[in-house]
Amino acid sequence: MKINNWNIKKINSTNSTNKTIKKMNPLTVLYTLDQKKGYGKNESTWISKKGDLCFSIKFSKINNLDLLIPLSLIYSIKDFGYSGLVKWPNDIIIDNRKCMGILFEKEYIKNTCINEIVGIGINIIEKKSIINYSYSLQRLKNKEWLFLKSFLNYLDKLSFLSREELINEI
């Protein structure tokens, strides 16, 4: 499937979308609703349940990903009736609870960055054991494709803005 210039691939299950996408070409988005061993910054555990949206994007050269990704996520959830904030450097928060985590990784050859991979985990299924810390975006259930389309459209649109313009948007 394609959205704009992005190749979208869905897989039934994976240990980690970030690890799986490393074997794929740039401009690929890999997503699943069943990620078994997701991880965050410093290999911390990302807890996801079957039904949570987990996806990774592989980029070759692109500037300002640290701003583009969170801003595109904020705009996308707004399309579904949510109002979130960015908790720097890598979380999206609603009502002081985490609803999304963002993981930025780079691939190197001989000390030169050749690709960037961004992994995003979205809480859709309520997690009763961590309900005080986790916010579930239940309106996204069965609308994952629409969310990805919204997100990628914002990403493409915002990528033409300067760093200063992106900071002003945030």
PDB file of C-alpha atoms in Angstrom:
ATOM      1  CA  MET A   1       0.000   0.000   0.000  1.00  0.00           C
ATOM      2  CA  LYS A   2       1.104   3.567  -0.551  1.00  0.00           C
ATOM      3  CA  ILE A   3       0.359   6.938   0.965  1.00  0.00           C
ATOM      4  CA  ASN A   4       1.999   9.749  -1.000  1.00  0.00           C
ATOM      5  CA  ASN A   5       5.634   8.549  -1.429  1.00  0.00           C
ATOM      6  CA  TRP A   6       5.488   6.212   1.572  1.00  0.00           C
ATOM      7  CA  ASN A   7       5.425   2.423   1.237  1.00  0.00           C
ATOM      8  CA  ILE A   8       3.159   1.074   3.970  1.00  0.00           C
ATOM      9  CA  LYS A   9       3.601  -2.490   5.176  1.00  0.00           C
ATOM     10  CA  LYS A  10       1.453  -4.178   7.786  1.00  0.00           C
ATOM     11  CA  ILE A  11       2.654  -7.267   9.600  1.00  0.00           C
ATOM     12  CA  ASN A  12       0.553  -9.453  11.851  1.00  0.00           C
ATOM     13  CA  SER A  13       3.094  -9.621  14.658  1.00  0.00           C
ATOM     14  CA  THR A  14       6.721  -8.769  15.414  1.00  0.00           C
ATOM     15  CA  ASN A  15       9.074  -8.482  18.328  1.00  0.00           C
ATOM     16  CA  SER A  16      10.005  -4.915  17.336  1.00  0.00           C
ATOM     17  CA  THR A  17       9.010  -2.794  14.344  1.00  0.00           C
ATOM     18  CA  ASN A  18      12.251  -0.809  14.716  1.00  0.00           C
ATOM     19  CA  LYS A  19      14.386  -3.924  14.429  1.00  0.00           C
ATOM     20  CA  THR A  20      12.332  -5.356  11.560  1.00  0.00           C
ATOM     21  CA  ILE A  21      12.333  -2.155   9.484  1.00  0.00           C
ATOM     22  CA  LYS A  22      16.135  -2.007   9.477  1.00  0.00           C
ATOM     23  CA  LYS A  23      16.072  -4.610   6.674  1.00  0.00           C
ATOM     24  CA  MET A  24      13.793  -2.419   4.533  1.00  0.00           C
ATOM     25  CA  ASN A  25      14.267   0.589   2.264  1.00  0.00           C
ATOM     26  CA  PRO A  26      13.872   4.239   3.312  1.00  0.00           C
ATOM     27  CA  LEU A  27      10.413   5.771   2.853  1.00  0.00           C
ATOM     28  CA  THR A  28       8.915   2.673   4.428  1.00  0.00           C
ATOM     29  CA  VAL A  29       6.374   2.604   7.240  1.00  0.00           C
ATOM     30  CA  LEU A  30       5.994  -0.729   9.006  1.00  0.00           C
ATOM     31  CA  TYR A  31       3.109  -1.228  11.405  1.00  0.00           C
ATOM     32  CA  THR A  32       1.525  -3.870  13.549  1.00  0.00           C
ATOM     33  CA  LEU A  33      -1.138  -4.234  16.206  1.00  0.00           C
ATOM     34  CA  ASP A  34       0.892  -6.944  17.946  1.00  0.00           C
ATOM     35  CA  GLN A  35       4.409  -5.949  19.014  1.00  0.00           C
ATOM     36  CA  LYS A  36       5.837  -8.371  21.551  1.00  0.00           C
ATOM     37  CA  LYS A  37       9.157  -6.847  22.646  1.00  0.00           C
ATOM     38  CA  GLY A  38       9.007  -3.132  21.996  1.00  0.00           C
ATOM     39  CA  TYR A  39      11.617  -0.944  23.581  1.00  0.00           C
ATOM     40  CA  GLY A  40      12.228   2.699  24.288  1.00  0.00           C
ATOM     41  CA  LYS A  41      15.153   4.963  24.969  1.00  0.00           C
ATOM     42  CA  ASN A  42      18.121   3.125  26.517  1.00  0.00           C
ATOM     43  CA  GLU A  43      16.404  -0.219  25.743  1.00  0.00           C
ATOM     44  CA  SER A  44      13.697   0.462  28.351  1.00  0.00           C
ATOM     45  CA  THR A  45      10.613  -1.717  27.972  1.00  0.00           C
ATOM     46  CA  TRP A  46       7.661  -0.414  25.978  1.00  0.00           C
ATOM     47  CA  ILE A  47       4.551  -2.168  27.236  1.00  0.00           C
ATOM     48  CA  SER A  48       2.036  -2.783  24.491  1.00  0.00           C
ATOM     49  CA  LYS A  49      -0.976  -5.026  24.301  1.00  0.00           C
ATOM     50  CA  LYS A  50      -2.340  -6.723  21.236  1.00  0.00           C
ATOM     51  CA  GLY A  51      -4.378  -3.981  19.567  1.00  0.00           C
ATOM     52  CA  ASP A  52      -1.986  -1.116  20.323  1.00  0.00           C
ATOM     53  CA  LEU A  53      -0.628   0.568  17.202  1.00  0.00           C
ATOM     54  CA  CYS A  54       3.145   0.260  16.881  1.00  0.00           C
ATOM     55  CA  PHE A  55       4.928   1.532  13.799  1.00  0.00           C
ATOM     56  CA  SER A  56       8.347   2.494  12.561  1.00  0.00           C
ATOM     57  CA  ILE A  57       9.436   4.765   9.757  1.00  0.00           C
ATOM     58  CA  LYS A  58      12.735   4.592   7.914  1.00  0.00           C
ATOM     59  CA  PHE A  59      14.151   7.855   6.557  1.00  0.00           C
ATOM     60  CA  SER A  60      17.226   8.664   4.564  1.00  0.00           C
ATOM     61  CA  LYS A  61      18.231  12.327   4.910  1.00  0.00           C
ATOM     62  CA  ILE A  62      15.609  14.562   6.552  1.00  0.00           C
ATOM     63  CA  ASN A  63      16.043  17.527   8.853  1.00  0.00           C
ATOM     64  CA  ASN A  64      14.205  18.356  12.062  1.00  0.00           C
ATOM     65  CA  LEU A  65      12.767  14.906  12.789  1.00  0.00           C
ATOM     66  CA  ASP A  66      12.868  15.717  16.509  1.00  0.00           C
ATOM     67  CA  LEU A  67      10.221  18.393  15.842  1.00  0.00           C
ATOM     68  CA  LEU A  68       8.406  16.979  12.802  1.00  0.00           C
ATOM     69  CA  ILE A  69       7.437  13.677  14.402  1.00  0.00           C
ATOM     70  CA  PRO A  70       5.888  14.989  17.653  1.00  0.00           C
ATOM     71  CA  LEU A  71       4.124  17.853  15.884  1.00  0.00           C
ATOM     72  CA  SER A  72       2.660  15.512  13.241  1.00  0.00           C
ATOM     73  CA  LEU A  73       1.469  13.182  16.009  1.00  0.00           C
ATOM     74  CA  ILE A  74      -0.159  16.035  17.938  1.00  0.00           C
ATOM     75  CA  TYR A  75      -1.995  17.237  14.814  1.00  0.00           C
ATOM     76  CA  SER A  76      -3.056  13.694  13.926  1.00  0.00           C
ATOM     77  CA  ILE A  77      -4.594  12.895  17.306  1.00  0.00           C
ATOM     78  CA  LYS A  78      -6.383  16.236  17.154  1.00  0.00           C
ATOM     79  CA  ASP A  79      -8.136  14.917  14.021  1.00  0.00           C
ATOM     80  CA  PHE A  80      -9.573  12.195  16.291  1.00  0.00           C
ATOM     81  CA  GLY A  81     -10.721  14.596  19.018  1.00  0.00           C
ATOM     82  CA  TYR A  82      -7.721  14.446  21.371  1.00  0.00           C
ATOM     83  CA  SER A  83      -5.605  17.298  22.664  1.00  0.00           C
ATOM     84  CA  GLY A  84      -2.074  16.258  23.571  1.00  0.00           C
ATOM     85  CA  LEU A  85       1.202  17.826  24.594  1.00  0.00           C
ATOM     86  CA  VAL A  86       4.794  16.911  23.865  1.00  0.00           C
ATOM     87  CA  LYS A  87       6.873  15.889  26.873  1.00  0.00           C
ATOM     88  CA  TRP A  88      10.373  16.250  25.513  1.00  0.00           C
ATOM     89  CA  PRO A  89      12.195  14.451  24.234  1.00  0.00           C
ATOM     90  CA  ASN A  90       9.989  11.512  23.294  1.00  0.00           C
ATOM     91  CA  ASP A  91       6.488  11.312  24.793  1.00  0.00           C
ATOM     92  CA  ILE A  92       3.008  12.517  23.909  1.00  0.00           C
ATOM     93  CA  ILE A  93       0.906  13.226  26.988  1.00  0.00           C
ATOM     94  CA  ILE A  94      -2.843  13.632  27.589  1.00  0.00           C
ATOM     95  CA  ASP A  95      -4.161  14.444  31.065  1.00  0.00           C
ATOM     96  CA  ASN A  96      -0.637  13.988  32.522  1.00  0.00           C
ATOM     97  CA  ARG A  97      -0.536  10.394  31.230  1.00  0.00           C
ATOM     98  CA  LYS A  98       1.543   8.956  28.418  1.00  0.00           C
ATOM     99  CA  CYS A  99      -0.381   7.968  25.291  1.00  0.00           C
ATOM    100  CA  MET A 100       2.551   7.636  22.875  1.00  0.00           C
ATOM    101  CA  GLY A 101       6.244   6.989  22.977  1.00  0.00           C
ATOM    102  CA  ILE A 102       8.719   7.975  20.276  1.00  0.00           C
ATOM    103  CA  LEU A 103      12.085   6.316  19.736  1.00  0.00           C
ATOM    104  CA  PHE A 104      14.713   7.908  17.481  1.00  0.00           C
ATOM    105  CA  GLU A 105      17.527   5.664  16.206  1.00  0.00           C
ATOM    106  CA  LYS A 106      20.225   6.058  13.573  1.00  0.00           C
ATOM    107  CA  GLU A 107      21.970   3.576  11.303  1.00  0.00           C
ATOM    108  CA  TYR A 108      25.653   4.189  10.650  1.00  0.00           C
ATOM    109  CA  ILE A 109      28.269   3.005   8.214  1.00  0.00           C
ATOM    110  CA  LYS A 110      31.810   4.013   9.131  1.00  0.00           C
ATOM    111  CA  ASN A 111      30.668   6.770  11.524  1.00  0.00           C
ATOM    112  CA  THR A 112      28.329   8.281   8.907  1.00  0.00           C
ATOM    113  CA  CYS A 113      24.603   8.297   9.496  1.00  0.00           C
ATOM    114  CA  ILE A 114      22.926   6.682   6.506  1.00  0.00           C
ATOM    115  CA  ASN A 115      19.350   6.278   7.769  1.00  0.00           C
ATOM    116  CA  GLU A 116      17.157   7.338  10.642  1.00  0.00           C
ATOM    117  CA  ILE A 117      14.477   5.133  12.123  1.00  0.00           C
ATOM    118  CA  VAL A 118      11.640   6.450  14.239  1.00  0.00           C
ATOM    119  CA  GLY A 119       9.527   4.030  16.231  1.00  0.00           C
ATOM    120  CA  ILE A 120       6.172   5.079  17.630  1.00  0.00           C
ATOM    121  CA  GLY A 121       4.044   3.169  20.109  1.00  0.00           C
ATOM    122  CA  ILE A 122       0.455   4.278  20.639  1.00  0.00           C
ATOM    123  CA  ASN A 123      -1.687   3.138  23.542  1.00  0.00           C
ATOM    124  CA  ILE A 124      -5.074   2.141  22.169  1.00  0.00           C
ATOM    125  CA  ILE A 125      -5.961  -0.699  24.527  1.00  0.00           C
ATOM    126  CA  GLU A 126      -6.495   0.289  28.173  1.00  0.00           C
ATOM    127  CA  LYS A 127      -3.874  -1.085  30.548  1.00  0.00           C
ATOM    128  CA  LYS A 128      -5.505  -1.359  33.960  1.00  0.00           C
ATOM    129  CA  SER A 129      -2.222  -2.146  35.728  1.00  0.00           C
ATOM    130  CA  ILE A 130      -0.706   1.210  34.696  1.00  0.00           C
ATOM    131  CA  ILE A 131      -3.864   3.305  34.267  1.00  0.00           C
ATOM    132  CA  ASN A 132      -2.446   6.135  36.395  1.00  0.00           C
ATOM    133  CA  TYR A 133       0.434   6.543  33.911  1.00  0.00           C
ATOM    134  CA  SER A 134      -1.081   5.456  30.602  1.00  0.00           C
ATOM    135  CA  TYR A 135      -3.767   7.146  28.488  1.00  0.00           C
ATOM    136  CA  SER A 136      -5.514   5.027  25.861  1.00  0.00           C
ATOM    137  CA  LEU A 137      -6.553   6.530  22.526  1.00  0.00           C
ATOM    138  CA  GLN A 138      -9.550   4.239  22.147  1.00  0.00           C
ATOM    139  CA  ARG A 139     -11.050   6.329  19.319  1.00  0.00           C
ATOM    140  CA  LEU A 140      -8.230   5.033  17.108  1.00  0.00           C
ATOM    141  CA  LYS A 141      -9.353   1.412  17.443  1.00  0.00           C
ATOM    142  CA  ASN A 142     -10.074  -0.015  13.981  1.00  0.00           C
ATOM    143  CA  LYS A 143      -8.991   3.336  12.487  1.00  0.00           C
ATOM    144  CA  GLU A 144      -5.255   2.713  12.432  1.00  0.00           C
ATOM    145  CA  TRP A 145      -5.026   3.193   8.654  1.00  0.00           C
ATOM    146  CA  LEU A 146      -6.793   6.567   8.888  1.00  0.00           C
ATOM    147  CA  PHE A 147      -4.446   7.616  11.676  1.00  0.00           C
ATOM    148  CA  LEU A 148      -1.354   6.631   9.659  1.00  0.00           C
ATOM    149  CA  LYS A 149      -2.698   8.507   6.638  1.00  0.00           C
ATOM    150  CA  SER A 150      -3.296  11.633   8.744  1.00  0.00           C
ATOM    151  CA  PHE A 151       0.135  11.363  10.351  1.00  0.00           C
ATOM    152  CA  LEU A 152       1.994  10.928   7.044  1.00  0.00           C
ATOM    153  CA  ASN A 153       0.078  13.788   5.425  1.00  0.00           C
ATOM    154  CA  TYR A 154       1.075  16.114   8.283  1.00  0.00           C
ATOM    155  CA  LEU A 155       4.639  14.840   8.159  1.00  0.00           C
ATOM    156  CA  ASP A 156       4.870  15.602   4.433  1.00  0.00           C
ATOM    157  CA  LYS A 157       3.208  19.006   4.811  1.00  0.00           C
ATOM    158  CA  LEU A 158       5.311  20.135   7.777  1.00  0.00           C
ATOM    159  CA  SER A 159       8.627  18.905   6.342  1.00  0.00           C
ATOM    160  CA  PHE A 160       8.816  22.057   4.219  1.00  0.00           C
ATOM    161  CA  LEU A 161       8.883  24.339   7.263  1.00  0.00           C
ATOM    162  CA  SER A 162      12.095  25.691   8.736  1.00  0.00           C
ATOM    163  CA  ARG A 163      13.189  24.721  12.230  1.00  0.00           C
ATOM    164  CA  GLU A 164      12.081  28.128  13.504  1.00  0.00           C
ATOM    165  CA  GLU A 165       8.633  27.731  11.906  1.00  0.00           C
ATOM    166  CA  LEU A 166       8.267  24.265  13.446  1.00  0.00           C
ATOM    167  CA  ILE A 167       9.184  25.584  16.888  1.00  0.00           C
ATOM    168  CA  ASN A 168       6.558  28.322  16.468  1.00  0.00           C
ATOM    169  CA  GLU A 169       3.963  25.673  15.539  1.00  0.00           C
ATOM    170  CA  ILE A 170       4.751  23.724  18.696  1.00  0.00           C
TER     171      ILE A 170
END
